[in-house]
Structure formats: C-alpha cells, structure tokens
Amino acid sequence: QVQLVESGGGLVQAGGSLRLSCAASGSFLSVVNMGWYRQAPGKQRELVATITRGGISNYADSVKGRFTISSDNTKNTVYLQMNSLKPEDTAVYYCNGRIAQYVSRPENDFWGQGTPVTVSS
C-alpha cells in the first residue's frame, strides 16, 4: 500500500507565496519521479512540474520562473514553492508519484488526495 499525503495549500493574495509538500509512504522499493498537477474548476487536470529522482525538473510554461519543484529523496518527499501567485493559479493541486513497488515489474502511478490553493485578486 502506497500513500501520498499533501499539505500546504490555502488562501493567499495575488503576489503571495505558498509551499506545498507531498510525502510518499508505505511499502515500495523506490520513487522514480514525483510531480504536481492541478485542476481548476471546469478544467482538465494539467501538469505543473515534475522532478526525477536524479533531480531533473520540468515545468509548465505558465509557472516557469515563479514555481520551483524540489525533492528530498531520503524522505520520499517533493515540494512545490509557489511565488508571485496569480488568481489563475487557483486550483486543487495533486501530488503524483511514479513508484517501483516490485523488482522487475513496471512502476505504478499514485495520486494524493489534493490540496486546494486559492489566490485572491
């Protein structure tokens, strides 16, 4: 059983900052990569940022220069530092983890329960 637990969402004014955290726990061999996705009301879920175990990161164009993803492999935790927040960043943010549970078997994707972020203008 693998669980991803997010924290750090909330309400912030435009221009403000928030830091999201997501920790993977349970029985598994290793975390291959982790990332953040978001879903705004009435819209599809979209990628925000991902990071590999080796530290290679990838960002959506809409957040480049404002958001920073990082990870602590010793804690199986990923962070998303969000600066210069805009009202259009308002969404439920979901943590994703691609995790190897068994030797010689494909990795599986796991999702957190989501944490809401609201940016007021």
mmCIF file of C-alpha atoms in Angstrom:
data_model
loop_
_atom_site.group_PDB
_atom_site.id
_atom_site.type_symbol
_atom_site.label_atom_id
_atom_site.label_comp_id
_atom_site.label_asym_id
_atom_site.label_seq_id
_atom_site.Cartn_x
_atom_site.Cartn_y
_atom_site.Cartn_z
ATOM 1 C CA GLN A 1 0.000 0.000 0.000
ATOM 2 C CA VAL A 2 1.386 3.372 -1.063
ATOM 3 C CA GLN A 3 0.067 6.711 0.125
ATOM 4 C CA LEU A 4 0.849 10.239 -0.978
ATOM 5 C CA VAL A 5 -0.100 12.898 1.532
ATOM 6 C CA GLU A 6 -0.085 16.567 0.562
ATOM 7 C CA SER A 7 -0.030 19.629 2.756
ATOM 8 C CA GLY A 8 0.459 23.367 2.466
ATOM 9 C CA GLY A 9 -2.473 24.602 0.418
ATOM 10 C CA GLY A 10 -4.594 27.553 1.422
ATOM 11 C CA LEU A 11 -5.753 31.053 0.639
ATOM 12 C CA VAL A 12 -3.283 33.726 -0.412
ATOM 13 C CA GLN A 13 -3.438 37.134 -2.063
ATOM 14 C CA ALA A 14 -2.130 37.671 -5.555
ATOM 15 C CA GLY A 15 1.620 38.138 -5.488
ATOM 16 C CA GLY A 16 1.978 35.982 -2.413
ATOM 17 C CA SER A 17 3.688 32.640 -1.876
ATOM 18 C CA LEU A 18 2.802 29.143 -0.731
ATOM 19 C CA ARG A 19 4.824 25.960 -0.311
ATOM 20 C CA LEU A 20 3.256 22.581 -0.924
ATOM 21 C CA SER A 21 4.677 19.325 0.399
ATOM 22 C CA CYS A 22 3.922 15.725 -0.504
ATOM 23 C CA ALA A 23 5.311 12.678 1.255
ATOM 24 C CA ALA A 24 5.157 9.117 -0.062
ATOM 25 C CA SER A 25 4.798 6.356 2.478
ATOM 26 C CA GLY A 26 4.080 2.656 2.564
ATOM 27 C CA SER A 27 5.704 -0.406 1.077
ATOM 28 C CA PHE A 28 7.740 0.224 -2.051
ATOM 29 C CA LEU A 29 11.233 -0.122 -3.479
ATOM 30 C CA SER A 30 11.867 3.392 -4.739
ATOM 31 C CA VAL A 31 10.310 6.597 -6.027
ATOM 32 C CA VAL A 32 11.189 7.056 -9.684
ATOM 33 C CA ASN A 33 9.823 10.566 -10.035
ATOM 34 C CA MET A 34 7.287 12.862 -8.446
ATOM 35 C CA GLY A 35 5.301 15.810 -9.622
ATOM 36 C CA TRP A 36 2.499 18.245 -9.145
ATOM 37 C CA TYR A 37 -0.626 18.606 -11.227
ATOM 38 C CA ARG A 38 -3.556 20.948 -10.786
ATOM 39 C CA GLN A 39 -7.199 21.068 -11.714
ATOM 40 C CA ALA A 40 -9.165 24.285 -11.791
ATOM 41 C CA PRO A 41 -12.983 24.270 -11.678
ATOM 42 C CA GLY A 42 -14.402 23.204 -15.016
ATOM 43 C CA LYS A 43 -10.991 22.397 -16.468
ATOM 44 C CA GLN A 44 -8.930 19.290 -17.053
ATOM 45 C CA ARG A 45 -6.079 18.321 -14.783
ATOM 46 C CA GLU A 46 -2.795 19.742 -16.048
ATOM 47 C CA LEU A 47 0.870 19.238 -15.317
ATOM 48 C CA VAL A 48 2.547 21.871 -13.156
ATOM 49 C CA ALA A 49 6.009 20.445 -12.546
ATOM 50 C CA THR A 50 7.835 17.146 -12.247
ATOM 51 C CA ILE A 51 11.192 16.072 -10.882
ATOM 52 C CA THR A 52 13.123 12.856 -11.349
ATOM 53 C CA ARG A 53 14.992 11.027 -8.638
ATOM 54 C CA GLY A 54 18.161 12.405 -10.196
ATOM 55 C CA GLY A 55 16.894 15.965 -9.820
ATOM 56 C CA ILE A 56 15.878 16.772 -13.389
ATOM 57 C CA SER A 57 12.861 19.076 -13.322
ATOM 58 C CA ASN A 58 10.253 20.056 -15.856
ATOM 59 C CA TYR A 59 7.732 22.902 -15.671
ATOM 60 C CA ALA A 60 4.599 24.030 -17.418
ATOM 61 C CA ASP A 61 5.221 27.255 -19.316
ATOM 62 C CA SER A 62 2.616 29.037 -17.204
ATOM 63 C CA VAL A 63 4.633 28.578 -13.999
ATOM 64 C CA LYS A 64 8.216 28.838 -15.216
ATOM 65 C CA GLY A 65 10.149 31.427 -13.252
ATOM 66 C CA ARG A 66 7.551 31.508 -10.471
ATOM 67 C CA PHE A 67 7.352 27.937 -9.167
ATOM 68 C CA THR A 68 10.211 25.705 -8.043
ATOM 69 C CA ILE A 69 9.962 21.969 -7.529
ATOM 70 C CA SER A 70 12.424 20.165 -5.288
ATOM 71 C CA SER A 71 12.674 16.848 -3.526
ATOM 72 C CA ASP A 72 14.277 15.103 -0.591
ATOM 73 C CA ASN A 73 14.941 11.513 -1.631
ATOM 74 C CA THR A 74 15.783 10.483 1.931
ATOM 75 C CA LYS A 75 12.262 11.450 2.954
ATOM 76 C CA ASN A 76 10.478 10.494 -0.303
ATOM 77 C CA THR A 77 9.067 13.999 -0.260
ATOM 78 C CA VAL A 78 8.507 16.542 -3.009
ATOM 79 C CA TYR A 79 7.969 20.261 -2.544
ATOM 80 C CA LEU A 80 6.495 22.990 -4.694
ATOM 81 C CA GLN A 81 7.491 26.536 -3.842
ATOM 82 C CA MET A 82 4.989 28.875 -5.476
ATOM 83 C CA ASN A 83 5.885 32.555 -5.695
ATOM 84 C CA SER A 84 4.214 35.508 -7.410
ATOM 85 C CA LEU A 85 0.913 33.676 -7.319
ATOM 86 C CA LYS A 86 -1.843 34.769 -9.666
ATOM 87 C CA PRO A 87 -5.616 34.265 -9.469
ATOM 88 C CA GLU A 88 -5.327 31.883 -12.416
ATOM 89 C CA ASP A 89 -3.192 29.584 -10.238
ATOM 90 C CA THR A 90 -6.314 28.828 -8.215
ATOM 91 C CA ALA A 91 -6.918 25.078 -8.364
ATOM 92 C CA VAL A 92 -6.737 21.835 -6.458
ATOM 93 C CA TYR A 93 -3.121 20.705 -6.565
ATOM 94 C CA TYR A 94 -2.432 16.981 -6.744
ATOM 95 C CA CYS A 95 0.788 15.179 -5.995
ATOM 96 C CA ASN A 96 1.778 12.338 -8.292
ATOM 97 C CA GLY A 97 4.395 9.700 -7.702
ATOM 98 C CA ARG A 98 5.724 7.077 -10.102
ATOM 99 C CA ILE A 99 6.803 4.354 -7.725
ATOM 100 C CA ALA A 100 8.513 0.999 -8.106
ATOM 101 C CA GLN A 101 6.907 -1.483 -5.793
ATOM 102 C CA TYR A 102 8.287 -4.776 -7.059
ATOM 103 C CA VAL A 103 11.501 -5.969 -8.652
ATOM 104 C CA SER A 104 11.279 -6.488 -12.434
ATOM 105 C CA ARG A 105 7.777 -5.047 -12.669
ATOM 106 C CA PRO A 106 6.667 -1.724 -14.163
ATOM 107 C CA GLU A 107 6.273 1.247 -11.894
ATOM 108 C CA ASN A 108 2.829 2.425 -10.878
ATOM 109 C CA ASP A 109 1.405 5.910 -10.627
ATOM 110 C CA PHE A 110 -0.089 7.062 -7.351
ATOM 111 C CA TRP A 111 -2.002 10.232 -6.519
ATOM 112 C CA GLY A 112 -2.557 12.263 -3.414
ATOM 113 C CA GLN A 113 -5.959 13.444 -2.302
ATOM 114 C CA GLY A 114 -5.360 17.013 -3.470
ATOM 115 C CA THR A 115 -4.854 20.262 -1.624
ATOM 116 C CA PRO A 116 -6.741 23.427 -2.611
ATOM 117 C CA VAL A 117 -4.956 26.642 -3.465
ATOM 118 C CA THR A 118 -6.960 29.836 -3.777
ATOM 119 C CA VAL A 119 -5.379 33.068 -4.957
ATOM 120 C CA SER A 120 -7.468 36.183 -4.433
ATOM 121 C CA SER A 121 -7.086 39.286 -6.554
#
